[in-house]
Amino acid sequence: MFKFLQLGKKIRSLFGAKVDEETLEALERAFYEADLGGEISAELTEKVRQIYKKNPSISSDAILEEIRKDLIEKLKIECAPPNPSSSPHVILIVGANGNGKTTSVAKLGKLFKSQGKKVLLAAADTFRAAAIDQLQMWSNRAGIELVKGAPNSDPAAVVFDAIQASKSRECDILIVDTAGRLHTKTDLMHELQKIHRVSGKALSGAPHETLLVLDATIGQNGIEQAKMFHQFTPLTGLILTKLDGTAKGGIAIAIQRKLKIPIRYVGLGEGIDDLQPFQAETYVKSLL
Ligand code: GDP
């Protein structure tokens, strides 16, 4: 599944020989190159330095275990789980174009459907006819109903209709795809705010979750993107996509440190089943 085992290999080879300042510098570089970011790379290196001071004969496996424990701890952030008792449970999916938003909407729909939930999708990226068609194709394949508006119609109106439809059809979950054209940032952000407002009017408490889709291969730039979205639509979680396409992977840890927003799901391919709930332990094991 994940393809970023290089870091563990690198660390083992570094600790195969005598450990000195040069080794520690190389270690810090390896962390950095795995996209863990400057701060975490420095912290982890310092931790390893202290461990070696106390116990110079420690094995490379034991060191790896210490680093793993530390990373798992870093990935555990406090967050109230979304309230599952609201029905329909409305999930807004936001993110810049190309990050894998529409695909993730379909994947998430399929995941909930396979758990026995009644799911409805809403195509509220009315700006791109291709996005509506793409979601229609996915929903046909997955056998999930879709509410869509005409191209260029008001996305907030599509969401309002979709919430009404999900109430009358007694759906458990409504997943909303939104636009992501970053070159008209202000318009997009106003549009997302309006969708937020209108959702709350159509159903008290909606949207119950707002998940940002981030492409793991864009590395640290993802953090800036997330900060911007978070300003306009408070995010409750992240979907980190294309983790199958990066040899790095440390970005998940850097993101959680900087944003304090939990990663909920990870995308591991282009197929509809290639989405998994995020688990810190599994993730860190794959990283090291
Ligand atoms: P959107 O513009 O954000 O809605 O992005 P799309 O859903 O259209 O996806 C953009 C491209 O990324 C498509 O070619 C998808 O197949 C691909 N994609 C999405 N998620 C993943 C993933 O987890 N792994 C890989 N390898 N490709 C993905």
Tab-separated table of C-alpha atoms and ligand atoms in Angstrom:
chain	number	residue	atom	x	y	z
A	1	MET	CA	0.000	0.000	0.000
A	2	PHE	CA	2.319	2.816	1.118
A	3	LYS	CA	5.578	3.124	-0.786
A	4	PHE	CA	7.712	5.133	1.556
A	5	LEU	CA	9.779	2.583	3.362
A	6	GLN	CA	13.004	4.290	2.286
A	7	LEU	CA	13.302	6.245	5.513
A	8	GLY	CA	13.525	3.122	7.679
A	9	LYS	CA	16.111	1.613	5.333
A	10	LYS	CA	18.164	4.805	5.394
A	11	ILE	CA	18.129	4.985	9.173
A	12	ARG	CA	19.171	1.339	9.519
A	13	SER	CA	22.086	1.855	7.147
A	14	LEU	CA	23.164	5.018	8.986
A	15	PHE	CA	23.249	3.206	12.305
A	16	GLY	CA	25.054	0.212	10.847
A	17	ALA	CA	28.372	2.020	11.361
A	18	LYS	CA	29.799	4.130	14.189
A	19	VAL	CA	27.420	6.888	15.231
A	20	ASP	CA	28.951	10.378	15.356
A	21	GLU	CA	27.879	13.973	14.601
A	22	GLU	CA	28.096	13.246	10.878
A	23	THR	CA	25.693	10.335	11.243
A	24	LEU	CA	23.281	12.558	13.139
A	25	GLU	CA	23.475	15.226	10.448
A	26	ALA	CA	22.736	12.615	7.806
A	27	LEU	CA	19.839	11.421	9.938
A	28	GLU	CA	18.380	14.917	10.175
A	29	ARG	CA	18.706	15.250	6.400
A	30	ALA	CA	16.920	11.920	5.908
A	31	PHE	CA	14.005	13.082	8.084
A	32	TYR	CA	13.852	16.344	6.195
A	33	GLU	CA	13.912	14.613	2.814
A	34	ALA	CA	11.012	12.439	3.941
A	35	ASP	CA	8.970	15.670	4.229
A	36	LEU	CA	8.792	15.752	8.009
A	37	GLY	CA	9.654	19.463	7.993
A	38	GLY	CA	12.549	21.303	9.682
A	39	GLU	CA	11.133	21.444	13.185
A	40	ILE	CA	10.244	17.777	13.557
A	41	SER	CA	13.476	16.648	11.841
A	42	ALA	CA	15.531	18.643	14.344
A	43	GLU	CA	13.501	17.375	17.310
A	44	LEU	CA	13.798	13.744	16.306
A	45	THR	CA	17.528	14.050	15.707
A	46	GLU	CA	17.997	15.577	19.137
A	47	LYS	CA	16.018	12.747	20.649
A	48	VAL	CA	18.254	10.183	18.942
A	49	ARG	CA	21.358	12.086	20.090
A	50	GLN	CA	20.178	11.883	23.715
A	51	ILE	CA	19.337	8.192	23.426
A	52	TYR	CA	22.839	7.483	22.129
A	53	LYS	CA	24.404	9.514	24.909
A	54	LYS	CA	22.658	7.366	27.482
A	55	ASN	CA	23.102	4.081	25.675
A	56	PRO	CA	25.849	4.066	22.991
A	57	SER	CA	25.374	0.356	22.283
A	58	ILE	CA	21.662	0.587	21.458
A	59	SER	CA	20.667	-1.388	18.323
A	60	SER	CA	19.315	0.279	15.198
A	61	ASP	CA	16.030	-1.618	15.645
A	62	ALA	CA	15.622	-0.211	19.146
A	63	ILE	CA	16.323	3.307	17.833
A	64	LEU	CA	13.731	2.845	15.100
A	65	GLU	CA	11.220	1.734	17.717
A	66	GLU	CA	11.891	4.893	19.760
A	67	ILE	CA	11.392	7.084	16.679
A	68	ARG	CA	8.196	5.220	15.792
A	69	LYS	CA	6.784	5.750	19.281
A	70	ASP	CA	7.611	9.437	19.102
A	71	LEU	CA	5.947	9.850	15.701
A	72	ILE	CA	2.800	8.009	16.766
A	73	GLU	CA	2.592	10.353	19.737
A	74	LYS	CA	2.955	13.342	17.408
A	75	LEU	CA	0.080	12.050	15.281
A	76	LYS	CA	-2.311	11.766	18.200
A	77	ILE	CA	-4.173	15.021	18.426
A	78	GLU	CA	-7.174	15.855	20.481
A	79	CYS	CA	-10.366	16.250	18.529
A	80	ALA	CA	-13.988	15.647	19.294
A	81	PRO	CA	-15.306	12.902	17.009
A	82	PRO	CA	-18.122	14.032	14.707
A	83	ASN	CA	-21.582	13.498	16.084
A	84	PRO	CA	-22.862	10.331	14.429
A	85	SER	CA	-26.400	10.735	15.755
A	86	SER	CA	-27.366	13.450	13.276
A	87	SER	CA	-29.090	12.043	10.246
A	88	PRO	CA	-28.396	12.945	7.520
A	89	HIS	CA	-24.795	13.556	8.447
A	90	VAL	CA	-23.510	16.190	6.020
A	91	ILE	CA	-19.860	16.094	4.941
A	92	LEU	CA	-18.498	18.966	2.903
A	93	ILE	CA	-15.428	18.141	0.826
A	94	VAL	CA	-13.210	21.093	-0.087
A	95	GLY	CA	-9.803	21.519	-1.695
A	96	ALA	CA	-7.864	22.914	-4.632
A	97	ASN	CA	-8.475	21.455	-8.082
A	98	GLY	CA	-6.377	18.464	-8.949
A	99	ASN	CA	-5.872	17.321	-5.361
A	100	GLY	CA	-8.281	14.424	-5.801
A	101	LYS	CA	-11.440	15.944	-4.375
A	102	THR	CA	-14.034	14.472	-6.720
A	103	THR	CA	-12.402	11.048	-6.626
A	104	SER	CA	-12.332	11.188	-2.823
A	105	VAL	CA	-16.056	12.046	-2.678
A	106	ALA	CA	-16.799	8.898	-4.677
A	107	LYS	CA	-14.394	6.763	-2.639
A	108	LEU	CA	-15.839	7.992	0.641
A	109	GLY	CA	-19.366	7.333	-0.612
A	110	LYS	CA	-18.367	3.780	-1.495
A	111	LEU	CA	-16.718	3.282	1.903
A	112	PHE	CA	-19.863	4.353	3.777
A	113	LYS	CA	-22.058	2.307	1.450
A	114	SER	CA	-19.975	-0.778	2.171
A	115	GLN	CA	-20.645	-0.120	5.881
A	116	GLY	CA	-24.363	-0.371	5.161
A	117	LYS	CA	-25.084	3.372	5.191
A	118	LYS	CA	-27.524	5.018	2.823
A	119	VAL	CA	-25.454	7.603	1.002
A	120	LEU	CA	-26.273	10.546	-1.253
A	121	LEU	CA	-23.703	12.560	-3.200
A	122	ALA	CA	-24.062	16.194	-4.249
A	123	ALA	CA	-22.171	17.666	-7.211
A	124	ALA	CA	-21.780	21.271	-6.093
A	125	ASP	CA	-18.764	22.062	-8.259
A	126	THR	CA	-21.122	23.624	-10.782
A	127	PHE	CA	-18.254	25.670	-12.226
A	128	ARG	CA	-16.755	22.640	-13.959
A	129	ALA	CA	-19.174	20.577	-16.048
A	130	ALA	CA	-16.452	17.903	-16.180
A	131	ALA	CA	-16.531	17.545	-12.393
A	132	ILE	CA	-20.297	16.928	-12.463
A	133	ASP	CA	-19.867	14.330	-15.243
A	134	GLN	CA	-17.005	12.701	-13.374
A	135	LEU	CA	-19.051	12.367	-10.196
A	136	GLN	CA	-22.032	11.075	-12.199
A	137	MET	CA	-19.812	8.380	-13.674
A	138	TRP	CA	-18.474	7.369	-10.252
A	139	SER	CA	-21.929	7.352	-8.673
A	140	ASN	CA	-23.303	5.171	-11.491
A	141	ARG	CA	-20.459	2.716	-11.019
A	142	ALA	CA	-20.826	2.621	-7.245
A	143	GLY	CA	-24.635	2.553	-7.329
A	144	ILE	CA	-24.949	5.686	-5.210
A	145	GLU	CA	-27.527	8.385	-5.909
A	146	LEU	CA	-26.401	11.851	-6.941
A	147	VAL	CA	-28.000	15.285	-6.767
A	148	LYS	CA	-26.593	17.765	-9.264
A	149	GLY	CA	-27.307	21.258	-10.498
A	150	ALA	CA	-27.036	22.718	-13.971
A	151	PRO	CA	-23.537	23.902	-14.940
A	152	ASN	CA	-22.902	27.388	-13.518
A	153	SER	CA	-25.951	27.259	-11.247
A	154	ASP	CA	-25.597	28.410	-7.626
A	155	PRO	CA	-23.685	25.686	-5.741
A	156	ALA	CA	-25.319	26.681	-2.450
A	157	ALA	CA	-28.735	25.999	-4.024
A	158	VAL	CA	-27.522	22.539	-5.100
A	159	VAL	CA	-26.446	21.834	-1.537
A	160	PHE	CA	-29.791	23.087	-0.171
A	161	ASP	CA	-31.653	20.772	-2.574
A	162	ALA	CA	-29.351	17.884	-1.739
A	163	ILE	CA	-29.976	18.297	1.991
A	164	GLN	CA	-33.738	18.343	1.394
A	165	ALA	CA	-33.398	15.241	-0.803
A	166	SER	CA	-31.314	13.420	1.783
A	167	LYS	CA	-33.922	14.185	4.442
A	168	SER	CA	-36.851	13.013	2.338
A	169	ARG	CA	-34.985	9.911	1.125
A	170	GLU	CA	-33.902	9.168	4.722
A	171	CYS	CA	-30.199	9.054	3.883
A	172	ASP	CA	-27.618	8.548	6.581
A	173	ILE	CA	-24.843	10.487	4.903
A	174	LEU	CA	-24.659	13.308	2.373
A	175	ILE	CA	-21.251	13.995	0.815
A	176	VAL	CA	-20.863	17.286	-1.034
A	177	ASP	CA	-18.257	17.919	-3.749
A	178	THR	CA	-17.323	21.614	-4.072
A	179	ALA	CA	-15.339	23.775	-6.485
A	180	GLY	CA	-11.597	24.268	-6.074
A	181	ARG	CA	-10.465	26.930	-8.499
A	182	LEU	CA	-7.726	28.659	-6.587
A	183	HIS	CA	-6.996	31.359	-9.157
A	184	THR	CA	-10.187	33.143	-8.120
A	185	LYS	CA	-9.545	32.591	-4.454
A	186	THR	CA	-11.854	35.239	-3.020
A	187	ASP	CA	-14.835	34.102	-5.079
A	188	LEU	CA	-14.198	30.525	-4.121
A	189	MET	CA	-13.963	31.317	-0.447
A	190	HIS	CA	-17.177	33.352	-0.522
A	191	GLU	CA	-18.855	30.488	-2.312
A	192	LEU	CA	-17.712	28.020	0.350
A	193	GLN	CA	-18.877	30.323	3.116
A	194	LYS	CA	-22.269	30.627	1.461
A	195	ILE	CA	-22.526	26.833	1.138
A	196	HIS	CA	-21.723	26.599	4.840
A	197	ARG	CA	-24.412	29.123	5.761
A	198	VAL	CA	-27.066	27.628	3.532
A	199	SER	CA	-26.332	24.102	4.805
A	200	GLY	CA	-26.923	25.278	8.356
A	201	LYS	CA	-30.235	26.808	7.344
A	202	ALA	CA	-31.367	23.647	5.563
A	203	LEU	CA	-30.345	21.439	8.467
A	204	SER	CA	-29.319	22.637	11.877
A	205	GLY	CA	-25.683	21.716	12.602
A	206	ALA	CA	-24.801	21.040	8.956
A	207	PRO	CA	-22.203	20.625	7.646
A	208	HIS	CA	-21.218	18.247	10.407
A	209	GLU	CA	-17.797	17.741	8.912
A	210	THR	CA	-15.684	19.775	6.519
A	211	LEU	CA	-12.823	17.733	5.103
A	212	LEU	CA	-9.989	19.257	3.117
A	213	VAL	CA	-8.495	17.112	0.379
A	214	LEU	CA	-4.715	17.556	0.175
A	215	ASP	CA	-2.314	16.025	-2.321
A	216	ALA	CA	0.553	14.466	-0.346
A	217	THR	CA	2.925	14.876	-3.291
A	218	ILE	CA	2.880	18.695	-3.040
A	219	GLY	CA	4.734	18.428	0.246
A	220	GLN	CA	5.005	21.420	2.569
A	221	ASN	CA	2.952	23.648	0.208
A	222	GLY	CA	-0.058	21.681	1.359
A	223	ILE	CA	0.266	23.314	4.767
A	224	GLU	CA	-0.196	26.802	3.291
A	225	GLN	CA	-3.166	25.620	1.245
A	226	ALA	CA	-4.780	24.102	4.308
A	227	LYS	CA	-4.270	27.264	6.364
A	228	MET	CA	-6.026	29.296	3.687
A	229	PHE	CA	-9.048	26.998	3.487
A	230	HIS	CA	-9.229	26.785	7.259
A	231	GLN	CA	-9.599	30.578	7.464
A	232	PHE	CA	-12.752	30.519	5.394
A	233	THR	CA	-14.348	27.193	6.172
A	234	PRO	CA	-13.327	25.782	9.536
A	235	LEU	CA	-11.930	22.333	8.756
A	236	THR	CA	-12.713	19.327	10.909
A	237	GLY	CA	-10.386	16.903	9.140
A	238	LEU	CA	-8.170	16.083	6.202
A	239	ILE	CA	-8.098	13.550	3.416
A	240	LEU	CA	-4.503	13.051	2.309
A	241	THR	CA	-4.457	11.731	-1.256
A	242	LYS	CA	-1.848	10.197	-3.570
A	243	LEU	CA	0.158	8.653	-0.764
A	244	ASP	CA	0.742	5.797	-3.201
A	245	GLY	CA	2.593	8.252	-5.440
A	246	THR	CA	5.168	9.595	-3.020
A	247	ALA	CA	8.312	8.055	-1.614
A	248	LYS	CA	8.269	10.574	1.230
A	249	GLY	CA	5.167	10.460	3.384
A	250	GLY	CA	6.398	12.473	6.360
A	251	ILE	CA	4.061	15.263	5.306
A	252	ALA	CA	1.207	13.730	7.317
A	253	ILE	CA	3.140	14.289	10.522
A	254	ALA	CA	4.243	17.816	9.568
A	255	ILE	CA	0.656	18.706	8.679
A	256	GLN	CA	-0.767	17.527	11.975
A	257	ARG	CA	1.894	19.419	13.890
A	258	LYS	CA	1.278	22.683	12.048
A	259	LEU	CA	-2.474	22.592	11.666
A	260	LYS	CA	-3.748	20.523	14.583
A	261	ILE	CA	-6.372	19.118	12.242
A	262	PRO	CA	-6.760	15.326	12.241
A	263	ILE	CA	-6.133	13.299	9.103
A	264	ARG	CA	-9.262	11.218	8.700
A	265	TYR	CA	-8.591	9.295	5.503
A	266	VAL	CA	-5.743	8.532	3.139
A	267	GLY	CA	-5.984	8.026	-0.624
A	268	LEU	CA	-3.848	5.203	-1.946
A	269	GLY	CA	-4.695	4.991	-5.636
A	270	GLU	CA	-7.101	5.953	-8.379
A	271	GLY	CA	-9.624	3.158	-7.842
A	272	ILE	CA	-12.858	3.606	-5.907
A	273	ASP	CA	-11.712	1.289	-3.124
A	274	ASP	CA	-8.382	3.065	-2.651
A	275	LEU	CA	-9.330	5.056	0.447
A	276	GLN	CA	-8.697	4.038	4.032
A	277	PRO	CA	-9.383	5.566	7.421
A	278	PHE	CA	-6.128	7.008	8.716
A	279	GLN	CA	-4.409	5.035	11.458
A	280	ALA	CA	-1.336	6.530	13.078
A	281	GLU	CA	0.249	3.178	13.982
A	282	THR	CA	-0.067	1.670	10.490
A	283	TYR	CA	1.127	4.862	8.932
A	284	VAL	CA	4.232	5.189	11.057
A	285	LYS	CA	5.088	1.509	10.535
A	286	SER	CA	4.999	2.135	6.786
A	287	LEU	CA	7.112	5.238	7.111
A	288	LEU	CA	9.869	3.487	9.064
B	1	GDP	P1	-10.165	17.307	-8.114
B	1	GDP	O1	-9.842	18.270	-9.213
B	1	GDP	O2	-9.584	17.744	-6.819
B	1	GDP	O3	-11.604	16.973	-8.010
B	1	GDP	O4	-9.344	15.988	-8.457
B	1	GDP	P2	-9.816	14.622	-9.103
B	1	GDP	O5	-10.652	13.835	-8.164
B	1	GDP	O6	-10.357	14.886	-10.461
B	1	GDP	O7	-8.399	13.863	-9.196
B	1	GDP	C1	-7.304	14.400	-9.906
B	1	GDP	C2	-6.414	13.230	-10.348
B	1	GDP	O8	-5.814	12.635	-9.201
B	1	GDP	C3	-7.179	12.113	-11.054
B	1	GDP	O9	-6.387	11.631	-12.116
B	1	GDP	C4	-7.333	11.046	-9.973
B	1	GDP	O10	-7.423	9.744	-10.496
B	1	GDP	C5	-6.044	11.235	-9.200
B	1	GDP	N1	-6.144	10.777	-7.801
B	1	GDP	C6	-7.039	11.111	-6.856
B	1	GDP	N2	-6.771	10.499	-5.675
B	1	GDP	C7	-5.669	9.738	-5.880
B	1	GDP	C8	-4.877	8.860	-5.036
B	1	GDP	O11	-5.106	8.657	-3.837
B	1	GDP	N3	-3.817	8.264	-5.647
B	1	GDP	C9	-3.491	8.470	-6.960
B	1	GDP	N4	-2.432	7.858	-7.455
B	1	GDP	N5	-4.202	9.296	-7.755
B	1	GDP	C10	-5.275	9.912	-7.237
